[in-house]
Coordinates of C-alpha atoms and ligand atoms in Angstrom, one line a residue:
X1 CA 8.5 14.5 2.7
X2 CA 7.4 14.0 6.4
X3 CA 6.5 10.3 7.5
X4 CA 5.0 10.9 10.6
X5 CA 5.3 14.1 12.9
X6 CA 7.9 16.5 12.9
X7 CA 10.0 16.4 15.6
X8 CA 7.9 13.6 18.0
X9 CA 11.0 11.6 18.3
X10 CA 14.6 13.1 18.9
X11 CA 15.7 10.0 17.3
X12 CA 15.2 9.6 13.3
X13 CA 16.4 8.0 10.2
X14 CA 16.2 10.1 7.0
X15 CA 15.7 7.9 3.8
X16 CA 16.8 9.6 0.9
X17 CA 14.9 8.8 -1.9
X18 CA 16.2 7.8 -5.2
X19 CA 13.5 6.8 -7.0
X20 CA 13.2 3.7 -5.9
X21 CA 9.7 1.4 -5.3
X22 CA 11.0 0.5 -2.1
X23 CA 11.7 3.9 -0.7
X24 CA 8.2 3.6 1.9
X25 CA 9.0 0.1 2.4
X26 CA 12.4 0.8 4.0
X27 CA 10.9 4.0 6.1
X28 CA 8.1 1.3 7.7
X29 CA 10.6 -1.8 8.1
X30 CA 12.4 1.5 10.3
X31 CA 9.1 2.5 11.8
X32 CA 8.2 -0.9 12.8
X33 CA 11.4 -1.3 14.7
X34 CA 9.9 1.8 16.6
X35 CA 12.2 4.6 14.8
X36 CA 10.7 7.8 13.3
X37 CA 12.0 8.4 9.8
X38 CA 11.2 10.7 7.0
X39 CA 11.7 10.2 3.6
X40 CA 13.3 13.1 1.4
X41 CA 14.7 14.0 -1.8
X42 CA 18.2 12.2 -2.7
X43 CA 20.1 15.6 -3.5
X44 CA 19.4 17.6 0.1
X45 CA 22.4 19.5 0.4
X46 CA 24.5 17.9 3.5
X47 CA 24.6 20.5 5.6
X48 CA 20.4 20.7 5.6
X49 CA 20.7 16.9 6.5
X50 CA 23.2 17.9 9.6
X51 CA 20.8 20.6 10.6
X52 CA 18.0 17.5 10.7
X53 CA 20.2 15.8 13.4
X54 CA 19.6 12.1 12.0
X55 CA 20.7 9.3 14.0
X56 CA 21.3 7.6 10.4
X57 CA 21.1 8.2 6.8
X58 CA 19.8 5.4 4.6
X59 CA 20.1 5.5 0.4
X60 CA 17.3 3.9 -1.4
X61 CA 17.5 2.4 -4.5
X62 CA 16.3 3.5 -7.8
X63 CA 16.3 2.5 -11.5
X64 CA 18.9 4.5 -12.8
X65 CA 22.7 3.8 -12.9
X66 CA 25.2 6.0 -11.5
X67 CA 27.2 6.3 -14.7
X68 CA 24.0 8.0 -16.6
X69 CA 23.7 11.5 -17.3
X70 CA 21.4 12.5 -15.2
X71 CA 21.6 10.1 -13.0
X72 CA 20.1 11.3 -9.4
X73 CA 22.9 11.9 -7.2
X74 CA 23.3 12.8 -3.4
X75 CA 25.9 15.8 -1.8
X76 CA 29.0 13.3 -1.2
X77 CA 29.7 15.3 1.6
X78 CA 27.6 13.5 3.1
X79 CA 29.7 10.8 3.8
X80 CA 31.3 13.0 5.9
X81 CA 29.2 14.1 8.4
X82 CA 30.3 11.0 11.2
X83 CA 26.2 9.9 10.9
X84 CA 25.9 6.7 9.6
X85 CA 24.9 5.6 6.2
X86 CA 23.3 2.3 5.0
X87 CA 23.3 2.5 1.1
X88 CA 21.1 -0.2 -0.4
X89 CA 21.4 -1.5 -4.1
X90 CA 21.5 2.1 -6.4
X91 CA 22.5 3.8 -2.9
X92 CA 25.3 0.9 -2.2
X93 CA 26.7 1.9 -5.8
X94 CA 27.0 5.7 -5.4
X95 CA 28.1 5.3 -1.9
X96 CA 31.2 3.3 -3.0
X97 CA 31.7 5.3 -6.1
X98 CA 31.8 8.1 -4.3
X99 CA 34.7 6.8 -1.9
X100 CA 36.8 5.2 -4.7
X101 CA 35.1 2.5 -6.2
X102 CA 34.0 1.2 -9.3
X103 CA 30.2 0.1 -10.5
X104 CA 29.8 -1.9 -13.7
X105 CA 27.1 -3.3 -15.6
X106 CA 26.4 -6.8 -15.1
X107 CA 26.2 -9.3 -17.9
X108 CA 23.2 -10.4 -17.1
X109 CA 20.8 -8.4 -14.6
X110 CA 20.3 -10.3 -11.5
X111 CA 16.6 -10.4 -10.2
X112 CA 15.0 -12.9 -7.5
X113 CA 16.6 -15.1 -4.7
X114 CA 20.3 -15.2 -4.3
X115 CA 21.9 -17.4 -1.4
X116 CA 24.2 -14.6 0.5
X117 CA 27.5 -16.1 2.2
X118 CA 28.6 -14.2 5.0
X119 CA 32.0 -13.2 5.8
X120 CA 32.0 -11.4 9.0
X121 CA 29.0 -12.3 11.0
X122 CA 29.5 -8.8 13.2
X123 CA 28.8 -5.3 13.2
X124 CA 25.9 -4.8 10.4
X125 CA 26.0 -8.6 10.0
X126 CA 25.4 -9.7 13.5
X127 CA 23.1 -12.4 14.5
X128 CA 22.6 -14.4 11.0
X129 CA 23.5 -17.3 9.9
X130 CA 26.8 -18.2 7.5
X131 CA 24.3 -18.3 4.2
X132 CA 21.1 -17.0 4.2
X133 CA 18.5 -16.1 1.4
X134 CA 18.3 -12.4 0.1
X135 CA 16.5 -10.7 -2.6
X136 CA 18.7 -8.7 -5.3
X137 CA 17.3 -6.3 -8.1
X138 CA 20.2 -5.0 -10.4
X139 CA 21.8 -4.5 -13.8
X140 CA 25.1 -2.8 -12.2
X141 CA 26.7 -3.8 -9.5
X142 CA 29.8 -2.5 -7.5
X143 CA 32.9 -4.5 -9.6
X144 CA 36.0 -3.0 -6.9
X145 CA 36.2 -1.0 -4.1
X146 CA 38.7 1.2 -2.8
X147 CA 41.2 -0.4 0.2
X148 CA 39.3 1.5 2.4
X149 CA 36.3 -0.8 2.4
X150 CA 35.7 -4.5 3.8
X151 CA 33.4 -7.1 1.8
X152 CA 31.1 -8.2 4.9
X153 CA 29.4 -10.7 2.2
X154 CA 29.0 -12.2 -1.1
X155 CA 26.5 -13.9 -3.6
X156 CA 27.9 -16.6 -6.4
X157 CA 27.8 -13.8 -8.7
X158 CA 28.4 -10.3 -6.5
X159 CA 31.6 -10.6 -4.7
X160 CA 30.7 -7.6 -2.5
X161 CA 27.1 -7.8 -1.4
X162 CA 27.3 -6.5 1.7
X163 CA 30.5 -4.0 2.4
X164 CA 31.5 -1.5 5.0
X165 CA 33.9 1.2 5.1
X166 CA 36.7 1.2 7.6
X167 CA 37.3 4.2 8.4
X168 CA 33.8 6.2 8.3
X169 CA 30.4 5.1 9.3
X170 CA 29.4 3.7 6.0
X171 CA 27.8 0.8 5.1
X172 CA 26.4 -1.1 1.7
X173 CA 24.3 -3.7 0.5
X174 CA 23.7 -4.5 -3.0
X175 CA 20.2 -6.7 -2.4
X176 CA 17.5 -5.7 -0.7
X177 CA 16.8 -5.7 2.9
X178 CA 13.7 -4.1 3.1
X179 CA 11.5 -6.6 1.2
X180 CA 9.8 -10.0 2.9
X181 CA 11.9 -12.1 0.4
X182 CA 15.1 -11.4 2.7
X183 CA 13.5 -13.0 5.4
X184 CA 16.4 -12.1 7.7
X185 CA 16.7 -8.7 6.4
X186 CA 14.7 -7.5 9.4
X187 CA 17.9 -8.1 11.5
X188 CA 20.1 -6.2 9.1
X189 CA 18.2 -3.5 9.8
X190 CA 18.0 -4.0 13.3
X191 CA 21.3 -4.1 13.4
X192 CA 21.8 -0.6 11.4
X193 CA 19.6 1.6 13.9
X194 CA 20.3 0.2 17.0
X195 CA 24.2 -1.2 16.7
X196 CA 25.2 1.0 14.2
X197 CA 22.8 4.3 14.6
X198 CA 22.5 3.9 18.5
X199 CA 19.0 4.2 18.3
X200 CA 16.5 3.4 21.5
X201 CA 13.4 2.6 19.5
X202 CA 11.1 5.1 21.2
X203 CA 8.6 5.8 18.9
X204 CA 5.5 4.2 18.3
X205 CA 2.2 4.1 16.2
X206 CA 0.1 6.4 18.9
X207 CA 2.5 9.3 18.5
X208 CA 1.7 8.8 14.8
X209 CA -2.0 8.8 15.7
X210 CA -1.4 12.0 18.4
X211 CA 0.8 14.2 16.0
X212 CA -1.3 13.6 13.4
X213 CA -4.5 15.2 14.8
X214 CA -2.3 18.2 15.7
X215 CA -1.4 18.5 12.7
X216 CA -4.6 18.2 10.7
X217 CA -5.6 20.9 13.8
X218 CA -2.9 23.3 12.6
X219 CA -3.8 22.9 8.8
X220 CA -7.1 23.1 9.0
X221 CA -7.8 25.7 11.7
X222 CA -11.3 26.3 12.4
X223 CA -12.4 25.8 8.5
X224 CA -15.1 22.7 7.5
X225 CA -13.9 19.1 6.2
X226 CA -15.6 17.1 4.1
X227 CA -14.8 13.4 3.9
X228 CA -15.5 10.6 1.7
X229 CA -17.3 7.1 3.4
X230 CA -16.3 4.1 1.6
X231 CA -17.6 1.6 4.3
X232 CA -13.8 0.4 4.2
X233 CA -11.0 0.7 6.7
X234 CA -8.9 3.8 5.5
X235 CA -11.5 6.0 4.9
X236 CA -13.1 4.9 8.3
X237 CA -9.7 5.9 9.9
X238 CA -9.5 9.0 8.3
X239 CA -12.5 10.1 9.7
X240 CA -11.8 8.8 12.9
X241 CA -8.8 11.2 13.1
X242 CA -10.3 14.2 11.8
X243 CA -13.0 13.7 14.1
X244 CA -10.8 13.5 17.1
X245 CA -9.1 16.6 15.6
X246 CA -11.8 18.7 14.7
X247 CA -15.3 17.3 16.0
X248 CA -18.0 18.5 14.3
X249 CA -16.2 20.5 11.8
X250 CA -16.2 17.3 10.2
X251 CA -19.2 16.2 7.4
X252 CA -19.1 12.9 5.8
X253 CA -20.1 11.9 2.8
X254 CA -21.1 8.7 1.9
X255 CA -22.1 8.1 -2.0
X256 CA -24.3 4.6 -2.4
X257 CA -23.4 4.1 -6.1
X258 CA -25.5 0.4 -6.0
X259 CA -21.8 -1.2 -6.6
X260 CA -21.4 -1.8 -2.9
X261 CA -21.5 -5.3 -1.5
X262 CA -24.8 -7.2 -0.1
X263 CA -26.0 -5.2 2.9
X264 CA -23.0 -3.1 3.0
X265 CA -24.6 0.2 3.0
X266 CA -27.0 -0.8 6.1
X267 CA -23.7 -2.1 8.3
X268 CA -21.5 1.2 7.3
X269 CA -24.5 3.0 8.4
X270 CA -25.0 1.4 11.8
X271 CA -21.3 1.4 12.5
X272 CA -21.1 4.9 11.8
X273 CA -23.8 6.2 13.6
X274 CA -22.7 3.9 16.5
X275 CA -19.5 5.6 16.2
X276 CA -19.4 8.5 15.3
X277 CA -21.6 11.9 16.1
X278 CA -20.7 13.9 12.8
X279 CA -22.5 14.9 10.3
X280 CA -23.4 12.6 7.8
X281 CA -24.7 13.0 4.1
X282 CA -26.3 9.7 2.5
X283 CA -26.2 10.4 -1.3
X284 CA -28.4 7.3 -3.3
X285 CA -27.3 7.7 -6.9
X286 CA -27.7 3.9 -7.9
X287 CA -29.8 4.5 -10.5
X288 CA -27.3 7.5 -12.2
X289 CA -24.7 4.7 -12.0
X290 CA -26.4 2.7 -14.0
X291 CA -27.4 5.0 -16.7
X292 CA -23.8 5.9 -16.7
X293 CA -22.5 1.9 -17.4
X294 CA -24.9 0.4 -19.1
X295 CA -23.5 -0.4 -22.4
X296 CA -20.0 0.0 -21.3
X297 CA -17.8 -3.0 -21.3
X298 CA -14.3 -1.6 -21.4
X299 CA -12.5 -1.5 -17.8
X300 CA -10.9 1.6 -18.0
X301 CA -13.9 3.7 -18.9
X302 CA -16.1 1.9 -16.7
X303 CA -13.6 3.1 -14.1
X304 CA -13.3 7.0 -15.2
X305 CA -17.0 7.3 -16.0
X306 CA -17.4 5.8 -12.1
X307 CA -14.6 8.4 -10.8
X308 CA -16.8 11.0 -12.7
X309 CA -20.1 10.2 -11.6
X310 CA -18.7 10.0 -8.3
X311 CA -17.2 13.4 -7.9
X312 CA -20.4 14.9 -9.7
X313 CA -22.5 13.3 -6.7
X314 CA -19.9 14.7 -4.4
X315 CA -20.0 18.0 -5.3
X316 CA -23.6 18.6 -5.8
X317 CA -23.5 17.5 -1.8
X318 CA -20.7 18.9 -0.8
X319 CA -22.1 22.4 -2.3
X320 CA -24.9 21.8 0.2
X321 CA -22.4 21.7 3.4
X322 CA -21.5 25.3 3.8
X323 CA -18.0 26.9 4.1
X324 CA -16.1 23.5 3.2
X325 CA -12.6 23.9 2.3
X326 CA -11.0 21.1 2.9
X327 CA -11.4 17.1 1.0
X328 CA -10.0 14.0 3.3
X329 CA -9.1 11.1 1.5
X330 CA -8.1 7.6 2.8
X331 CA -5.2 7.7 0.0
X332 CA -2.4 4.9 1.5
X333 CA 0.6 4.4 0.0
X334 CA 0.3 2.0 -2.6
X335 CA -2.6 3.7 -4.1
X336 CA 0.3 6.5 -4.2
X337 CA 3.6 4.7 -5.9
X338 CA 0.7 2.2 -8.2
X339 CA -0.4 6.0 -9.2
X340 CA 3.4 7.1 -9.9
X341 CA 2.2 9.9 -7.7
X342 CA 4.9 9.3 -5.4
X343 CA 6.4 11.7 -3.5
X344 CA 9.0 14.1 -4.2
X345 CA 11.4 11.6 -6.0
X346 CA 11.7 9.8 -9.5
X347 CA 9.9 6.3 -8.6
X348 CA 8.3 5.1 -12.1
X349 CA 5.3 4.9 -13.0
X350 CA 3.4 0.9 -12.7
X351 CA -0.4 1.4 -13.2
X352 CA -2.7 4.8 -13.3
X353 CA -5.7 3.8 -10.9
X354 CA -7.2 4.4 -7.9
X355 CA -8.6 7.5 -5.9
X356 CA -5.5 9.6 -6.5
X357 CA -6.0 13.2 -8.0
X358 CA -9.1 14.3 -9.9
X359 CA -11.5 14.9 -7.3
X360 CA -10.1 18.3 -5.0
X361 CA -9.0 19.9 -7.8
X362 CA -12.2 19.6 -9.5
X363 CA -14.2 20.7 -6.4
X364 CA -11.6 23.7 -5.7
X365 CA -10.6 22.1 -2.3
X366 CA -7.7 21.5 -0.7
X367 CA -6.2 18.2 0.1
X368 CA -5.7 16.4 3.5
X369 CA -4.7 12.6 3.2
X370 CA -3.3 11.5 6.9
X371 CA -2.7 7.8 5.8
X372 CA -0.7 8.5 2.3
X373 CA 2.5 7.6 3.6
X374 CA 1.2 4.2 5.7
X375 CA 0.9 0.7 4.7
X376 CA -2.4 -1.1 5.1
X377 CA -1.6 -3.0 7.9
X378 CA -0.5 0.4 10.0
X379 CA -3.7 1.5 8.9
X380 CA -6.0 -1.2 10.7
X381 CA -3.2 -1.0 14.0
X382 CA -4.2 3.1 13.7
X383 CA -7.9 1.9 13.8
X384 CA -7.2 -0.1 17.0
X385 CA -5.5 2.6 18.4
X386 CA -8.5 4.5 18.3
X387 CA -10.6 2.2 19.0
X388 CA -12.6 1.5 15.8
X389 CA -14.5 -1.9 16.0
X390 CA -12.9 -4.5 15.0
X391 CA -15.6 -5.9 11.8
X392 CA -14.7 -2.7 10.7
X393 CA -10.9 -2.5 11.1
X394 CA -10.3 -6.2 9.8
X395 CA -12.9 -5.1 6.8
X396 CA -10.7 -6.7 3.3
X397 CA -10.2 -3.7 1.5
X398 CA -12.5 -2.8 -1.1
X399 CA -12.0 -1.2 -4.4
X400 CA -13.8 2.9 -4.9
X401 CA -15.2 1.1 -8.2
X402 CA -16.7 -1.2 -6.3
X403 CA -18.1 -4.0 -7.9
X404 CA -18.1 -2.6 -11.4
X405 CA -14.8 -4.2 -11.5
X406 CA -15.8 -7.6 -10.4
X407 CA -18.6 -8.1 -12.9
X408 CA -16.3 -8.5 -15.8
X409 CA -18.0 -6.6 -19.2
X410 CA -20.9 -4.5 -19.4
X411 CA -22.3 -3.9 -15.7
X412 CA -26.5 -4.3 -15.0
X413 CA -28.6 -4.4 -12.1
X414 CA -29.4 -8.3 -12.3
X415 CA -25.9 -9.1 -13.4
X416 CA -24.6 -6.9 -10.1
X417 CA -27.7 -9.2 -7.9
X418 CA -26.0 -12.1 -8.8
X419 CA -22.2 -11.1 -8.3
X420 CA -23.3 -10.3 -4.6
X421 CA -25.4 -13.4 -3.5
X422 CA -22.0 -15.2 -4.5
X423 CA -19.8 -12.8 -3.4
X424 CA -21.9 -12.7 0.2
X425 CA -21.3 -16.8 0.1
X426 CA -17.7 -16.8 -0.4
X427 CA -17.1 -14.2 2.5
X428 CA -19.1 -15.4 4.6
X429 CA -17.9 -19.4 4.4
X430 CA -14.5 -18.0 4.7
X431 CA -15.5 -16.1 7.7
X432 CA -17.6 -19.6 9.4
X433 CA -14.3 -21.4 8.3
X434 CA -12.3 -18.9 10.6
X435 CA -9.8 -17.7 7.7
X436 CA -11.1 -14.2 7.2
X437 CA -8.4 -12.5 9.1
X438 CA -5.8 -15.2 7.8
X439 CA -6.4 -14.2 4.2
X440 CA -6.1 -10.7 2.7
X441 CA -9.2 -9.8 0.6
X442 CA -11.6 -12.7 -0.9
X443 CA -14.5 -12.1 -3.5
X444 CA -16.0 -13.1 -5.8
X445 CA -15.9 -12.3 -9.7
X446 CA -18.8 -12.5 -12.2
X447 CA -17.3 -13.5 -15.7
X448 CA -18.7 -12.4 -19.2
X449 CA -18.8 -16.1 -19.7
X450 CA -21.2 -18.4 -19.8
X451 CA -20.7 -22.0 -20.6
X452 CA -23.3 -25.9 -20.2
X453 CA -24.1 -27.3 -17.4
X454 CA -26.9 -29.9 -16.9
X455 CA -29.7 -29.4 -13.8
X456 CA -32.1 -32.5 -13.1
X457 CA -32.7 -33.9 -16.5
X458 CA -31.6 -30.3 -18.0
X459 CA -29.3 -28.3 -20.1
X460 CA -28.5 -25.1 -18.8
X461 CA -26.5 -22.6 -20.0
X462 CA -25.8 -20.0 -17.4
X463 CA -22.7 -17.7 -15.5
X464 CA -19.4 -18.9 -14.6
X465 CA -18.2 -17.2 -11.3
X466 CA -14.2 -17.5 -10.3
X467 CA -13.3 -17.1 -6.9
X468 CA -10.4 -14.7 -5.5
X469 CA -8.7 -15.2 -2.5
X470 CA -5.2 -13.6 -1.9
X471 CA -3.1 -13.0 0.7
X472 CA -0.7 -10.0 1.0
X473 CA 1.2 -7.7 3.3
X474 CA 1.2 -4.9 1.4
X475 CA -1.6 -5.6 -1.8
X476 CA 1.6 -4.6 -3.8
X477 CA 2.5 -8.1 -4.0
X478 CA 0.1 -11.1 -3.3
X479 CA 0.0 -14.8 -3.3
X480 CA -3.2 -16.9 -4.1
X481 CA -4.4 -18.1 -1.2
X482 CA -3.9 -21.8 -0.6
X483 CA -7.3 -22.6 0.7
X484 CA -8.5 -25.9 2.1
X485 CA -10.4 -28.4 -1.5
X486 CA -13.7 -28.9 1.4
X487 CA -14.4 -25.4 1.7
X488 CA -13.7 -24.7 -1.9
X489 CA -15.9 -27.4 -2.2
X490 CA -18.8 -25.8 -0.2
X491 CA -18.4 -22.7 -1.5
X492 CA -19.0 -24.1 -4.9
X493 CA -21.7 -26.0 -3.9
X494 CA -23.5 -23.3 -2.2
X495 CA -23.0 -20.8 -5.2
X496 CA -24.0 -23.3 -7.5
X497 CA -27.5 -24.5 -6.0
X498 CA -28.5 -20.9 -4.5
X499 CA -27.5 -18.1 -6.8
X500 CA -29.6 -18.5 -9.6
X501 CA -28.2 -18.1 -13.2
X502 CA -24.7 -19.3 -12.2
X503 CA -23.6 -22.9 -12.7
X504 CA -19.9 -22.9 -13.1
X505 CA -17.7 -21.4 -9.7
X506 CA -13.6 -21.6 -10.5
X507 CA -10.8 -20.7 -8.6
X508 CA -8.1 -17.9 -9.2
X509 CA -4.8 -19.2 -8.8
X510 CA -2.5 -16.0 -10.1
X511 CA -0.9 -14.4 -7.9
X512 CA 0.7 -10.5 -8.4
X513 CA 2.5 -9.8 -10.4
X514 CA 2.1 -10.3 -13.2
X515 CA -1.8 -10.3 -12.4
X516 CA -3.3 -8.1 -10.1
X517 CA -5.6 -8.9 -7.2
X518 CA -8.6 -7.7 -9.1
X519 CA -10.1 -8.6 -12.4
X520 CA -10.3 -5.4 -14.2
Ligands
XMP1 P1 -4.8 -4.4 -7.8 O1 -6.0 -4.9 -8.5 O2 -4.2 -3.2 -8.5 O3 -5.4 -3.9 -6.4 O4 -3.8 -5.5 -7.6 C1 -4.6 -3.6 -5.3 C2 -5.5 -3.2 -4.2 O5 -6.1 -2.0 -4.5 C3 -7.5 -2.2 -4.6 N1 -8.0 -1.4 -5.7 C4 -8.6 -0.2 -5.6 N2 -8.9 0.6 -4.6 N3 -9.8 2.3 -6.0 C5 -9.5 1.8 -4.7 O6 -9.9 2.4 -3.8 C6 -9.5 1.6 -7.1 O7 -9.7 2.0 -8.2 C7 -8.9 0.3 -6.9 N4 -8.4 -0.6 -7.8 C8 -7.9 -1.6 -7.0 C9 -7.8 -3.6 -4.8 O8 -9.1 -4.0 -4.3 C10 -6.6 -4.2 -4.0 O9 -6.9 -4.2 -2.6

C-alpha cells in the first residue's frame, strides 16, 4: 500500500507489514525524519522489493510467532539483497531465525518499560546513553543466535535486545522503537536511515500535499466528487485538496444532524464560504435525528441508526448533484487499524466504529480517502500547508456521531441544549486559560445520572456533567489531562450556576486504554 506518492522521492524505506499495530506508526516516525516510505505486504517476493530500489527494508511486528503454522512469513532472500534491514520485535525474530537462530517462548510475556543496557554505543546504537528506557511487547523472544550476529544490547530479561549481523546489513530489535514510550527510539531510527540506509532526508509534507492532488487528478479525471463537511479538521483538509485538484468538480455536503456543538454549524459555514468557492449543499435533518433516537439508549444502536440516517440524508442530496461518481472521506489512520480495516496485512481487529465502510457502497460510489494513511497531527501540518485557518486546523477532533455520544442514554432536544451550554463553557475556559492547543480534545459529557444538591434554601435534584480533557499524539493512546484545580474550579462554577438543570460537574481521570477518549 502506497504512503504517500509514488516515486516523489528516489529515496524510500519499504515497511513490510506483519500484522502489526504499529506498522503506520513506524512509516511516520520514517516520514517525520523526512524519508518517503510505503508500507506493503510481508511476503513480497524479493526480487519485486529489489525492483522498488529501497534505500532500507524495515519488518514490523505482528501478533503471531514465527514457529506457528501459518505464521506470516517474508522471502528470506531478502536478507540477501545488500539493502539494509531493521527487523523490530516479530521482524527481529524471523530475521534471526532465518540466519540461524533460535526464537522461544518466554515464561512470562514481557509488556511495558524495560531499562535497555547498551553494549556497543555505535553503528545502530550511536548517540544514546549506556541504559535507557524502551518499550517491549512479546511472548517469544530470540533465545541464541547464530556466530554470525553481535548483541548491540540487552534488558534484565532479553539478553539480545538489540543485535546486528556481521556480515550483511541486518539489524534487530526486540522492543519497540517506533512508540513515544522509547523516548530515544527516535535516534535509533535516525540512526537506521541515515547511518545505516544512507538516506538524505529529502522529502517532506508538501510533496505529500503536491502528489496527492495529482493523484486524486488522475483517479478522478474529469468525473464529479462529492464530499462530506463535518466542520472538523480532516474533512476540511480533504476538501481543501480535492478542491485544489479538481475545483469546481467538487460539491460538499454538509448534513446538520442537531448533534453538532453550540454555534458550530454557523462557524463551519462562514469558514467555508470564506474559503472555499465550491459548491455547497446544507442538508437540516435535526428533527429526522431525533425521531430516529428518541427512545434509544443503547450506544451502539444509537451510533448505527446515526450512520444510517446519515447516509439516507446523503444520498437523497447527493442524487440531486448530477453525474457524481466519486465519495471523499476524511478517513485517518486510526479510524482505519480501530476499524481492523487495515490495510493489506493481518493487524487484529480492536474496536468496530467510526466512518469506515458503509456509506459508498451503499450509494454505488467509488472511494477516495487522501488522509487514510496519516496521523492527526500530519493532518493539521497538511492544513497549514495549504493554508486552512488556523481555528479551523487546531479544531479538537470531533466524533461523526456527534454529541449523541456525549449525552450518555437516551438522546432529546433539551437533554442535547444542556450538554452544549456546558460543553461551550468547558471549551471556551480552556481556550481563555490558553491550553486549547496544549490539550488534545476537551468536552463535556452529560450523564444519565442525576443525584441532590441543595440551591438557596433548596433541594434540587438535577444532571451531573463529567468533564473530559485528554491529551494524545495519536488519539490511539491518551492521558487525562492534568489541568490546573482553579480552572477546574471555574469551570465548575460556571456550569453549575449557568446551565440550568445541572448541579453536579466531575472530572474524567481515565486515560486510554483501557477507557477510551469518549463516553460511548
Ligand atoms: P475513542 O473514543 O475510540 O476515540 O477513544 C478516538 C478518537 O476518535 C473519535 N471518534 C470518532 N470519530 N466517528 C468519528 O469520526 C466516530 O464514530 C467516532 N468515535 C470516536 C473520538 O472523538 C476521538 O477523537
Amino acid at each position: 500500500m502506497q504512503v504517500a506518492g509514488e516515486g516523489i522521492s528516489d529515496e524510500k524505506i519499504l515497511v513490510l507489514d506483519f500484522g502489526s499495530q504499529y506498522a503506520q506508526l513506524i512509516a511516520r516516525r520514517v516520514r517525520e525524519q523526512n524519508v518517503y516510505c510505503e508500507i506493503v505486504r510481508h511476503d513480497l517476493p524479493a526480487d519485486v522489493i529489489r525492483k522498488k530500489k529501497p534505500c532500507g527494508i524495515i519488518l514490523s511486528g505482528g501478533p503471531s510467532s514465527v514457529y506457528e503454522a501459518g505464521a506470516p512469513k517474508c522471502d528470506p532472500d531478502l536478507f540477501r539483497l545488500g539493502i539494509p534491514v531493521l527487523g523490530i520485535c516479530y521482524g527481529m525474530q524471523l530475521a534471526c531465525e532465518s540466519l540461524g537462530g533460535q526464537v522461544e517462548h518466554c515464561e512470562s510475556r514481557e509488556y511495558g518499560r524495560a531499562a535497555l543496557r547498551i553494549s556497543e554505543p555505535a553503528g545502530l546504537m550511536a548517540g544514546l546513553p549506556h541504559e535507557m528506557d524502551v518499550w517491549m511487547s512479546h511472548g517469544d523472544q530470540v533465545s541464541s543466535v547464530s556466530e554470525d550476529f553481535q548483541p548491540l544490547a540487552a534488558t534484565a530479561s532479553c539478553p539480545y535486545a538489540a543485535v546486528r549481523h556481521l556480515r550483511l546489513p541486518v539489524f534487530g530489535l526486540q522492543f519497540h522503537p517506533e512508540v513515544t514510550h522509547t523516548p530515544l527510539g527516535g535516534t535509533i531510527l535516525h540512526n537506521f536511515l541515515y547511518a545505516v540506509c544512507g538516506c538524505e532526508g529529502r522529502w517532506h509534507l508538501t510533496d505529500f500535499a503536491e502528489q496527492t492532488i495529482l493523484r486524486l487528478r488522475e483517479q478522478v479525471g474529469d468525473q464529479r466528487v462529492v464530499c462530506g463537511l463535518s466542520g472538523g479538521v480532516d474533512s476540511a483538509v480533504t476538501a481543501a485538496l480535492l478542491y485544489k485538484a479538481i475545483g469546481p468538480q467538487l460539491s460538499c455536503i454538509l448534513v446538520d444532524n442537531g448533534l453538532l456543538r453550540k454555534d458550530e454549524q454557523a462557524a463551519v459555514l462562514a469558514e467555508f464560504t470564506n474559503h472555499f468557492k465550491a459548491d455547497l449543499h446544507v442538508v437540516r435533518a435535526e428533527d429526522r435525528f431525533l425521531q430516529q433516537l428518541a427512545g434509544i439508549t443503547e450506544p451502539q444502536e444509537k451510533r448505527r441508526r446515526i450512520g444510517y440516517l446519515f447516509i439516507e440524508c446523503f444520498k437523497e442530496e447527493a442524487a440531486k448533484i448530477e453525474d457524481a461518481r466519486y465519495l471523499a472521506q476524511g478517513t485517518l489512520y486510526p479510524d482505519v487499524i480501530e476499524s481492523g480495516a487495515a490495510v493489506d496485512g493481518p493487524a487484529a481487529t480492536i474496536k468496530l466504529h467510526h466512518n469506515v465502510g458503509g456509506l459508498p457502497e451503499q450509494l454505488g460510489f467509488d472511494l477516495v480517502e487522501p488522509l487514510r494513511d496519516l496521523f492527526k497531527d500530519e493532518v493539521r501540518k497538511l492544513g497549514e500547508e495549504l493554508g486552512l485557518p488556523e481555528q479551523l486546523v487546531w479544531r479538537h477532533p470531533f466524533p461523526g456521531p456527534g454529541l449523541a455520544v456525549r449525552c450518555l442514554g437516551e438522546v432529546t432536544k433539551d437533554k442535547l441544549d444542556v450538554l452544549r451550554e456546558a460543553d461551550h463553557i468547558v471549551v471556551s475556559e480552556i481556550k481563555a486559560a490558553g491550553l486549547y492547543r496544549q490539550t488534545s480534545q476537551v468536552f463535556a459529557v452529560l450523564l444519565p445520572v442525576q443525584s441532590v444538591g441543595v440551591m438557596g434554601d433548596a433541594r434540587t435534584y438535577e444532571n451531573a456533567v463529567a468533564i473530559r480533557s485528554v491529551n494524545t499524539d495519536d488519539f490511539m493512546t491518551a492521558d487525562w489531562s492534568h489541568l490546573p484545580y482553579e480552572l477546574l474550579a471555574r469551570i465548575s462554577n460556571r456550569i453549575i450556576n449557568e446551565v440550568r438543570g445541572v448541579n453536579r460537574v466531575c472530572y474524567d481521570i481515565s486515560s486510554k486504554p483501557p477507557a477510551t477518549i469518549e463516553w460511548e
